[in-house]
Amino acid sequence: DEQSSKRPDDIAHESESNSRLAMLAELGIALSAEKKLSTLLGRILSEGRAMACCDAVSLFLVDQSEPDNPQLKFMLAQNASIDFPFQEKKFSLNDGSIAGYVAAHGAELNIDDAYHIDPKAPYQFNRSFDEEMHYRSVSLLAIPMMNHREEVIGVLQFNNRTRTAGVILNRLDEVHEHVVPFDEGTKVVLRALASQSAIAIENRMLIESIKRLFDGFVQASVAAIEQRDPTTSGHSFRVADLCLKLAEVMPMSKESRFRDYQFSSRDLTSLRYAALLHDFGKVGVRESVLVKPKKLTAHQYDVLRYRIRLTQEYMRRQALEKHLQIVKQGGGDADIRLVNAQAEDEIARLDEFWQRIQNANEPSVLPDGYFDHLREIRQLSALNAEGEFMPLITDKQHLALSVPKGSLTD
C-alpha cells in the first residue's frame, strides 16, 4: 500500500510535520485564552523551543512609547543548557544588532554560524552573553512578529537547533556535534508561531491598555466626586481599601456563610471599582444638598467677621489717640513704639482667633485642644454695629462651633 511504499525518512518527516501542526493548533488555542502577558510570553518561548528543537530562544518587543526614539525591549529568554539571571533590558532599535535589524526591516535572518557573519553586514552578533556564561551560539534564526497592519511588534530569536530534542550543550565539542542549521520546514513552522504570537501579544497588550484606560477613568471620576465635597477628600479610596481588607479576612470569619469563601482576582477587581465609585451619584446632586453646611449661618459668620474688623479698627484709632497724648505730654519715640507694639499684638491676637473660628466653622473633625481655644474666644468682647462692646460669640454660637465632628448639634 501507499504507507508501506514510503521511505522511513519520509515517514519520519511526515510524522514530525503532523506533530508540529498539532502543536501549533493547540498553542493557538492556548495563546488566545491566556490572560497574563508574562505567562503568555513564557508559553510562546517554551513551545517555540520545542517546535524548533533548539537550545535557546529570546523574545524582544518594540517599544514605541517615544516615537522619535523607538527601542527594542528584551522581554524574556530561555536556555536549556544553562541557568542565568534574566533582566529586562532596552536598547536602541537599529541595524547594529540582529534583533534590531530584523525589527527595523521586518526581514528574517537565518545564520548558520553566529560567529562568522559577513563583516560587511550591517548587523553583528553580540558575544557578551556567550563570553560571560561560557556558551557558544552557532545556528541562529530571527523572525519578525508582525501585526495585522504589517507592523513589526517584536522579534523571536532561536539559537542552536539540535539534531535531537533534549540535548544539553555544556561543552564546545557537544555544540559542534549536535547543533545544525535551521531547515526550511522548521522555518515555516516558526513563522506561523511568530504570526500567532504577534496576534496574541497585541490582543493582550490591547486588553491591558483598555484596563489602564478604564482605571484612569475611574480615578478621574473619583477625583471629580471628591471635588464636589472636599471635606470628605480621600473617602472613596479609604472605603476601597477597607473593602479589600474585609474581603481578604472574610475566609477567617466565624460565620458559616462567609467561612472559606475565596474571592477571585476578578471579584477583587470588581469590588475595588464598586467601592471607589460608590459615591458616583454625588455628581448629579445639587451643591446645596451635597455639601455639608457650616456650623454658623452665613449671616452669623458675616456679623462675626464685621465685628472683629470693627474692633481691630477701633484698636488702631485708640493707638493714634495715645500717640497724640504722648506728643502733648512731651513723650518720646520709645513710648510711641510701645503703644504700636501693644496695638499690633492685640490686632494679631484677634486675627488668630478669627482663623480659629473659621477652622471650627468647617464641618470636619476638630483636633484635640480646639475646645480650649473656643472657650478662650467665648470670653472675648468686641464692638457691635452700635459701637458697644458685647461678647464676641453667643452661647448658641459657641455650642455650634464646639461640635467635634460634622455640623449638627443635639
CSV table of C-alpha atoms in Angstrom, one decimal:
chain,number,residue,atom,x,y,z
A,1,ASP,CA,0.0,0.0,0.0
A,2,GLU,CA,0.9,3.7,-0.1
A,3,GLN,CA,2.1,3.8,3.5
A,4,SER,CA,4.4,0.8,3.1
A,5,SER,CA,5.9,2.3,-0.1
A,6,LYS,CA,7.2,5.4,1.7
A,7,ARG,CA,10.8,5.5,2.8
A,8,PRO,CA,11.5,5.6,6.6
A,9,ASP,CA,12.9,9.1,6.3
A,10,ASP,CA,9.7,10.3,4.5
A,11,ILE,CA,7.5,8.7,7.2
A,12,ALA,CA,9.6,10.3,10.0
A,13,HIS,CA,9.4,13.7,8.3
A,14,GLU,CA,5.6,13.4,7.8
A,15,SER,CA,5.2,12.4,11.4
A,16,GLU,CA,7.3,15.3,12.6
A,17,SER,CA,5.3,17.7,10.4
A,18,ASN,CA,2.0,16.4,11.7
A,19,SER,CA,3.2,16.7,15.3
A,20,ARG,CA,4.3,20.3,14.7
A,21,LEU,CA,1.0,21.2,13.1
A,22,ALA,CA,-0.9,19.7,16.1
A,23,MET,CA,1.4,21.6,18.5
A,24,LEU,CA,0.6,24.8,16.5
A,25,ALA,CA,-3.1,24.3,16.7
A,26,GLU,CA,-3.0,23.6,20.4
A,27,LEU,CA,-0.8,26.5,21.0
A,28,GLY,CA,-3.0,28.9,19.0
A,29,ILE,CA,-6.0,27.9,21.3
A,30,ALA,CA,-3.9,28.3,24.4
A,31,LEU,CA,-2.4,31.7,23.4
A,32,SER,CA,-5.9,33.1,22.7
A,33,ALA,CA,-7.1,32.0,26.2
A,34,GLU,CA,-4.1,33.2,28.2
A,35,LYS,CA,-4.9,36.4,30.2
A,36,LYS,CA,-1.5,37.3,31.7
A,37,LEU,CA,1.1,38.8,29.4
A,38,SER,CA,4.2,37.4,31.3
A,39,THR,CA,2.7,33.8,31.2
A,40,LEU,CA,1.8,34.3,27.6
A,41,LEU,CA,5.4,35.2,26.7
A,42,GLY,CA,6.8,32.3,28.6
A,43,ARG,CA,4.4,29.9,26.9
A,44,ILE,CA,5.5,31.2,23.4
A,45,LEU,CA,9.2,30.6,24.2
A,46,SER,CA,8.7,27.2,25.7
A,47,GLU,CA,6.5,25.9,22.8
A,48,GLY,CA,8.7,27.6,20.2
A,49,ARG,CA,11.9,26.0,21.6
A,50,ALA,CA,10.1,22.6,21.5
A,51,MET,CA,8.9,23.1,17.9
A,52,ALA,CA,12.3,24.3,16.7
A,53,CYS,CA,14.2,21.6,18.7
A,54,CYS,CA,16.6,24.3,19.7
A,55,ASP,CA,18.6,25.0,22.9
A,56,ALA,CA,17.7,28.7,23.4
A,57,VAL,CA,15.2,31.3,22.5
A,58,SER,CA,14.7,35.0,23.2
A,59,LEU,CA,11.8,37.4,22.7
A,60,PHE,CA,12.0,41.1,22.0
A,61,LEU,CA,9.2,43.7,21.9
A,62,VAL,CA,9.2,47.0,20.0
A,63,ASP,CA,8.7,49.9,22.4
A,64,GLN,CA,7.1,52.9,20.7
A,65,SER,CA,6.4,55.0,23.9
A,66,GLU,CA,8.8,57.6,22.4
A,67,PRO,CA,8.0,57.8,18.7
A,68,ASP,CA,11.2,59.7,18.0
A,69,ASN,CA,13.3,57.1,19.7
A,70,PRO,CA,11.9,53.6,19.2
A,71,GLN,CA,13.6,51.0,21.3
A,72,LEU,CA,13.7,47.2,21.5
A,73,LYS,CA,12.9,45.7,24.8
A,74,PHE,CA,14.5,42.3,25.7
A,75,MET,CA,11.5,40.8,27.4
A,76,LEU,CA,12.3,37.1,28.1
A,77,ALA,CA,14.9,34.4,27.3
A,78,GLN,CA,15.1,30.6,27.9
A,79,ASN,CA,18.2,28.3,27.6
A,80,ALA,CA,18.0,24.6,28.3
A,81,SER,CA,21.7,24.2,28.9
A,82,ILE,CA,22.5,27.0,31.4
A,83,ASP,CA,20.7,28.8,34.2
A,84,PHE,CA,21.2,32.5,34.2
A,85,PRO,CA,19.7,35.5,35.9
A,86,PHE,CA,17.4,37.3,33.4
A,87,GLN,CA,16.9,41.0,33.5
A,88,GLU,CA,14.8,43.1,31.1
A,89,LYS,CA,16.8,45.5,29.0
A,90,LYS,CA,16.1,48.2,26.5
A,91,PHE,CA,18.4,49.2,23.6
A,92,SER,CA,18.1,51.3,20.5
A,93,LEU,CA,16.2,49.9,17.6
A,94,ASN,CA,18.9,50.0,14.8
A,95,ASP,CA,20.7,47.8,12.4
A,96,GLY,CA,23.6,47.1,14.7
A,97,SER,CA,22.2,44.0,16.4
A,98,ILE,CA,20.5,41.0,14.8
A,99,ALA,CA,17.2,41.6,16.6
A,100,GLY,CA,17.3,45.3,15.8
A,101,TYR,CA,17.9,44.7,12.1
A,102,VAL,CA,15.0,42.2,11.9
A,103,ALA,CA,12.7,44.6,13.8
A,104,ALA,CA,13.8,47.7,11.7
A,105,HIS,CA,13.4,45.9,8.3
A,106,GLY,CA,10.8,43.2,9.0
A,107,ALA,CA,13.2,40.8,7.4
A,108,GLU,CA,14.0,37.2,8.6
A,109,LEU,CA,17.6,36.3,9.3
A,110,ASN,CA,18.9,32.7,9.2
A,111,ILE,CA,22.5,32.4,10.2
A,112,ASP,CA,24.5,29.1,10.2
A,113,ASP,CA,27.2,30.4,12.5
A,114,ALA,CA,26.7,33.5,14.6
A,115,TYR,CA,30.5,33.9,14.9
A,116,HIS,CA,31.1,34.0,11.2
A,117,ILE,CA,28.8,36.7,9.9
A,118,ASP,CA,30.0,38.6,6.8
A,119,PRO,CA,31.9,41.6,8.1
A,120,LYS,CA,30.2,43.8,5.5
A,121,ALA,CA,26.8,43.0,7.0
A,122,PRO,CA,25.2,46.0,9.0
A,123,TYR,CA,24.5,43.7,11.9
A,124,GLN,CA,26.8,41.6,14.1
A,125,PHE,CA,26.3,39.0,16.8
A,126,ASN,CA,26.8,40.3,20.4
A,127,ARG,CA,29.0,37.8,22.1
A,128,SER,CA,28.8,39.3,25.6
A,129,PHE,CA,26.3,36.7,26.9
A,130,ASP,CA,28.4,33.8,25.4
A,131,GLU,CA,31.6,35.1,27.0
A,132,GLU,CA,30.1,35.7,30.4
A,133,MET,CA,28.2,32.3,30.6
A,134,HIS,CA,30.9,30.3,28.6
A,135,TYR,CA,28.3,29.4,26.0
A,136,ARG,CA,28.7,29.0,22.2
A,137,SER,CA,26.0,30.2,19.8
A,138,VAL,CA,26.1,28.7,16.4
A,139,SER,CA,22.9,28.4,14.3
A,140,LEU,CA,20.5,31.3,14.7
A,141,LEU,CA,17.1,32.2,13.3
A,142,ALA,CA,15.5,35.6,14.0
A,143,ILE,CA,11.9,36.1,12.8
A,144,PRO,CA,9.8,39.3,13.0
A,145,MET,CA,6.4,39.2,14.7
A,146,MET,CA,4.0,41.2,12.5
A,147,ASN,CA,0.6,42.5,13.4
A,148,HIS,CA,-2.4,42.8,11.1
A,149,ARG,CA,-1.1,46.2,9.8
A,150,GLU,CA,2.2,44.6,8.7
A,151,GLU,CA,4.0,46.4,11.5
A,152,VAL,CA,6.8,44.7,13.5
A,153,ILE,CA,5.8,44.5,17.1
A,154,GLY,CA,8.6,42.1,18.2
A,155,VAL,CA,11.2,39.6,17.3
A,156,LEU,CA,11.6,35.9,18.1
A,157,GLN,CA,15.3,34.7,18.1
A,158,PHE,CA,16.1,31.0,18.2
A,159,ASN,CA,19.6,29.7,18.9
A,160,ASN,CA,21.3,26.4,18.4
A,161,ARG,CA,19.0,24.0,16.7
A,162,THR,CA,19.9,20.4,17.6
A,163,ARG,CA,19.6,17.2,15.7
A,164,THR,CA,17.5,15.6,18.6
A,165,ALA,CA,15.5,17.1,21.4
A,166,GLY,CA,16.8,17.3,24.9
A,167,VAL,CA,20.5,17.6,24.2
A,168,ILE,CA,22.4,19.7,26.7
A,169,LEU,CA,25.2,21.7,25.3
A,170,ASN,CA,27.7,22.0,28.1
A,171,ARG,CA,30.9,21.6,26.1
A,172,LEU,CA,32.2,23.0,22.8
A,173,ASP,CA,32.5,19.6,21.3
A,174,GLU,CA,28.9,18.9,22.1
A,175,VAL,CA,27.9,22.1,20.4
A,176,HIS,CA,29.8,21.1,17.2
A,177,GLU,CA,28.4,17.6,17.3
A,178,HIS,CA,24.7,18.3,17.9
A,179,VAL,CA,24.0,21.8,16.5
A,180,VAL,CA,22.6,22.1,13.0
A,181,PRO,CA,21.3,25.0,10.9
A,182,PHE,CA,17.6,25.8,10.8
A,183,ASP,CA,16.0,23.9,7.8
A,184,GLU,CA,13.1,25.2,5.7
A,185,GLY,CA,10.5,23.0,7.4
A,186,THR,CA,11.4,24.4,10.8
A,187,LYS,CA,11.4,28.0,9.5
A,188,VAL,CA,7.8,27.5,8.1
A,189,VAL,CA,6.6,26.3,11.5
A,190,LEU,CA,8.3,29.1,13.4
A,191,ARG,CA,6.9,31.8,11.0
A,192,ALA,CA,3.5,30.5,11.8
A,193,LEU,CA,4.3,30.6,15.5
A,194,ALA,CA,5.6,34.2,15.2
A,195,SER,CA,2.4,35.2,13.5
A,196,GLN,CA,0.2,33.6,16.2
A,197,SER,CA,2.3,35.1,18.9
A,198,ALA,CA,2.1,38.6,17.4
A,199,ILE,CA,-1.7,38.4,17.4
A,200,ALA,CA,-1.9,37.0,20.9
A,201,ILE,CA,0.6,39.6,22.3
A,202,GLU,CA,-1.1,42.5,20.6
A,203,ASN,CA,-4.5,41.4,21.9
A,204,ARG,CA,-3.2,41.0,25.4
A,205,MET,CA,-1.5,44.4,25.3
A,206,LEU,CA,-4.7,46.0,23.9
A,207,ILE,CA,-6.7,44.4,26.7
A,208,GLU,CA,-4.2,45.7,29.3
A,209,SER,CA,-4.3,49.2,27.7
A,210,ILE,CA,-8.1,49.2,27.9
A,211,LYS,CA,-7.8,48.2,31.6
A,212,ARG,CA,-5.4,51.0,32.2
A,213,LEU,CA,-7.7,53.4,30.4
A,214,PHE,CA,-10.7,52.3,32.5
A,215,ASP,CA,-8.7,52.5,35.7
A,216,GLY,CA,-7.7,56.1,34.7
A,217,PHE,CA,-11.4,56.8,34.0
A,218,VAL,CA,-12.3,55.5,37.5
A,219,GLN,CA,-9.5,57.6,39.1
A,220,ALA,CA,-10.7,60.7,37.3
A,221,SER,CA,-14.3,60.0,38.3
A,222,VAL,CA,-13.3,59.6,41.9
A,223,ALA,CA,-11.3,62.9,41.8
A,224,ALA,CA,-14.4,64.6,40.3
A,225,ILE,CA,-16.6,63.2,43.0
A,226,GLU,CA,-14.3,64.3,45.8
A,227,GLN,CA,-14.1,67.8,44.3
A,228,ARG,CA,-17.8,68.2,44.9
A,229,ASP,CA,-17.2,67.8,48.7
A,230,PRO,CA,-13.6,68.5,49.6
A,231,THR,CA,-14.3,67.9,53.3
A,232,THR,CA,-14.6,64.1,52.6
A,233,SER,CA,-11.4,64.0,50.4
A,234,GLY,CA,-9.9,60.5,50.3
A,235,HIS,CA,-13.1,58.9,51.5
A,236,SER,CA,-13.6,56.8,48.3
A,237,PHE,CA,-10.0,55.4,48.5
A,238,ARG,CA,-10.4,54.6,52.2
A,239,VAL,CA,-13.7,52.7,51.5
A,240,ALA,CA,-12.0,50.7,48.7
A,241,ASP,CA,-9.0,49.8,51.0
A,242,LEU,CA,-11.3,48.8,53.8
A,243,CYS,CA,-13.5,46.6,51.4
A,244,LEU,CA,-10.5,44.8,50.0
A,245,LYS,CA,-9.1,44.1,53.6
A,246,LEU,CA,-12.6,42.8,54.6
A,247,ALA,CA,-12.6,40.5,51.5
A,248,GLU,CA,-9.1,39.3,52.5
A,249,VAL,CA,-10.1,38.3,56.0
A,250,MET,CA,-13.6,37.0,55.1
A,251,PRO,CA,-12.5,33.3,54.8
A,252,MET,CA,-11.5,33.5,58.5
A,253,SER,CA,-14.9,34.6,59.6
A,254,LYS,CA,-16.8,32.6,62.3
A,255,GLU,CA,-20.0,32.9,60.3
A,256,SER,CA,-20.5,29.7,58.3
A,257,ARG,CA,-21.9,31.6,55.3
A,258,PHE,CA,-18.6,33.5,54.9
A,259,ARG,CA,-16.1,31.0,56.2
A,260,ASP,CA,-13.8,29.6,53.5
A,261,TYR,CA,-15.3,31.9,50.8
A,262,GLN,CA,-12.5,33.0,48.5
A,263,PHE,CA,-12.7,36.0,46.2
A,264,SER,CA,-11.2,35.5,42.7
A,265,SER,CA,-8.8,38.1,41.2
A,266,ARG,CA,-11.7,39.3,39.0
A,267,ASP,CA,-14.0,39.5,42.1
A,268,LEU,CA,-11.5,41.7,43.9
A,269,THR,CA,-11.1,44.0,40.9
A,270,SER,CA,-14.9,44.4,40.6
A,271,LEU,CA,-15.1,45.0,44.4
A,272,ARG,CA,-12.4,47.7,44.2
A,273,TYR,CA,-14.1,49.5,41.4
A,274,ALA,CA,-17.5,49.3,43.1
A,275,ALA,CA,-16.1,50.7,46.3
A,276,LEU,CA,-14.3,53.5,44.5
A,277,LEU,CA,-17.4,54.5,42.7
A,278,HIS,CA,-19.9,54.0,45.5
A,279,ASP,CA,-20.5,57.8,45.7
A,280,PHE,CA,-20.8,58.4,42.0
A,281,GLY,CA,-24.3,59.6,42.5
A,282,LYS,CA,-22.9,62.8,44.1
A,283,VAL,CA,-22.0,64.0,40.6
A,284,GLY,CA,-25.7,64.8,39.9
A,285,VAL,CA,-26.6,66.1,43.4
A,286,ARG,CA,-27.2,69.8,43.9
A,287,GLU,CA,-24.4,71.6,45.8
A,288,SER,CA,-26.8,72.9,48.5
A,289,VAL,CA,-27.9,69.3,49.2
A,290,LEU,CA,-24.5,67.6,48.8
A,291,VAL,CA,-22.1,69.8,50.7
A,292,LYS,CA,-22.2,69.7,54.5
A,293,PRO,CA,-23.3,73.1,55.9
A,294,LYS,CA,-21.1,75.2,58.0
A,295,LYS,CA,-21.8,75.3,61.8
A,296,LEU,CA,-22.6,79.0,61.7
A,297,THR,CA,-25.2,80.5,59.3
A,298,ALA,CA,-23.9,82.8,56.6
A,299,HIS,CA,-25.4,85.8,58.5
A,300,GLN,CA,-23.8,84.9,61.8
A,301,TYR,CA,-20.4,84.4,60.0
A,302,ASP,CA,-20.6,87.8,58.3
A,303,VAL,CA,-21.6,89.6,61.5
A,304,LEU,CA,-18.6,88.0,63.4
A,305,ARG,CA,-16.2,89.0,60.7
A,306,TYR,CA,-17.6,92.5,60.7
A,307,ARG,CA,-17.3,92.8,64.5
A,308,ILE,CA,-13.7,91.6,64.5
A,309,ARG,CA,-12.7,94.1,61.8
A,310,LEU,CA,-14.6,96.9,63.6
A,311,THR,CA,-12.8,96.1,66.8
A,312,GLN,CA,-9.4,96.0,65.1
A,313,GLU,CA,-10.1,99.4,63.5
A,314,TYR,CA,-11.1,100.7,67.0
A,315,MET,CA,-7.7,99.5,68.4
A,316,ARG,CA,-5.9,101.3,65.6
A,317,ARG,CA,-7.7,104.5,66.4
A,318,GLN,CA,-7.1,104.1,70.1
A,319,ALA,CA,-3.4,103.8,69.3
A,320,LEU,CA,-3.4,107.0,67.3
A,321,GLU,CA,-5.2,108.8,70.2
A,322,LYS,CA,-2.4,107.6,72.6
A,323,HIS,CA,0.2,108.9,70.1
A,324,LEU,CA,-1.4,112.4,70.3
A,325,GLN,CA,-1.4,112.2,74.1
A,326,ILE,CA,2.2,111.2,74.2
A,327,VAL,CA,3.2,114.0,71.9
A,328,LYS,CA,1.2,116.6,74.0
A,329,GLN,CA,2.9,115.3,77.2
A,330,GLY,CA,6.3,115.5,75.6
A,331,GLY,CA,6.9,111.7,75.3
A,332,GLY,CA,9.4,110.2,73.0
A,333,ASP,CA,9.6,107.7,70.2
A,334,ALA,CA,10.1,104.8,72.6
A,335,ASP,CA,6.7,105.4,74.1
A,336,ILE,CA,5.0,105.6,70.7
A,337,ARG,CA,6.7,102.3,69.6
A,338,LEU,CA,5.5,100.6,72.8
A,339,VAL,CA,1.9,101.7,72.1
A,340,ASN,CA,2.2,100.5,68.5
A,341,ALA,CA,3.6,97.1,69.6
A,342,GLN,CA,0.7,96.6,72.1
A,343,ALA,CA,-1.9,97.5,69.4
A,344,GLU,CA,-0.3,95.2,66.9
A,345,ASP,CA,-0.3,92.3,69.4
A,346,GLU,CA,-4.0,92.8,70.1
A,347,ILE,CA,-4.8,93.0,66.4
A,348,ALA,CA,-2.8,89.9,65.6
A,349,ARG,CA,-4.5,88.1,68.5
A,350,LEU,CA,-7.9,88.9,67.0
A,351,ASP,CA,-6.6,87.6,63.6
A,352,GLU,CA,-5.6,84.4,65.3
A,353,PHE,CA,-8.9,84.0,67.0
A,354,TRP,CA,-10.7,84.7,63.7
A,355,GLN,CA,-8.7,81.9,62.0
A,356,ARG,CA,-9.7,79.5,64.8
A,357,ILE,CA,-13.3,80.5,64.4
A,358,GLN,CA,-13.1,79.8,60.6
A,359,ASN,CA,-11.5,76.4,61.2
A,360,ALA,CA,-14.0,75.5,63.8
A,361,ASN,CA,-16.8,76.5,61.5
A,362,GLU,CA,-15.9,73.8,59.0
A,363,PRO,CA,-17.9,70.5,59.2
A,364,SER,CA,-14.8,68.5,59.8
A,365,VAL,CA,-13.2,66.7,62.8
A,366,LEU,CA,-11.8,69.2,65.3
A,367,PRO,CA,-8.3,68.3,66.6
A,368,ASP,CA,-7.6,67.8,70.3
A,369,GLY,CA,-7.2,71.1,72.3
A,370,TYR,CA,-9.5,73.1,70.0
A,371,PHE,CA,-12.2,73.3,72.6
A,372,ASP,CA,-9.9,75.2,74.9
A,373,HIS,CA,-9.3,77.8,72.2
A,374,LEU,CA,-13.1,78.2,71.7
A,375,ARG,CA,-13.6,78.7,75.5
A,376,GLU,CA,-11.0,81.4,75.4
A,377,ILE,CA,-12.7,83.0,72.4
A,378,ARG,CA,-16.0,82.8,74.3
A,379,GLN,CA,-14.5,85.2,76.9
A,380,LEU,CA,-13.7,87.9,74.3
A,381,SER,CA,-15.7,91.1,73.8
A,382,ALA,CA,-16.0,93.0,70.5
A,383,LEU,CA,-17.8,96.1,69.2
A,384,ASN,CA,-21.2,95.7,67.6
A,385,ALA,CA,-22.8,98.0,65.0
A,386,GLU,CA,-23.9,100.4,67.7
A,387,GLY,CA,-20.4,100.8,69.0
A,388,GLU,CA,-21.0,98.8,72.1
A,389,PHE,CA,-18.7,96.0,73.5
A,390,MET,CA,-20.6,92.7,73.6
A,391,PRO,CA,-19.4,89.1,73.8
A,392,LEU,CA,-17.8,88.1,70.5
A,393,ILE,CA,-19.8,84.9,70.2
A,394,THR,CA,-23.0,83.9,71.9
A,395,ASP,CA,-23.6,80.7,73.9
A,396,LYS,CA,-25.5,79.2,71.0
A,397,GLN,CA,-22.7,80.0,68.5
A,398,HIS,CA,-20.1,78.6,71.0
A,399,LEU,CA,-22.2,75.4,71.1
A,400,ALA,CA,-22.4,75.1,67.3
A,401,LEU,CA,-18.6,75.8,66.9
A,402,SER,CA,-17.8,73.2,69.5
A,403,VAL,CA,-19.4,70.3,67.6
A,404,PRO,CA,-16.4,67.8,67.3
A,405,LYS,CA,-17.5,66.2,64.1
A,406,GLY,CA,-19.9,67.3,61.4
A,407,SER,CA,-22.1,70.3,61.8
A,408,LEU,CA,-25.1,69.1,63.8
A,409,THR,CA,-25.7,69.9,67.5
A,410,ASP,CA,-28.1,67.9,69.7
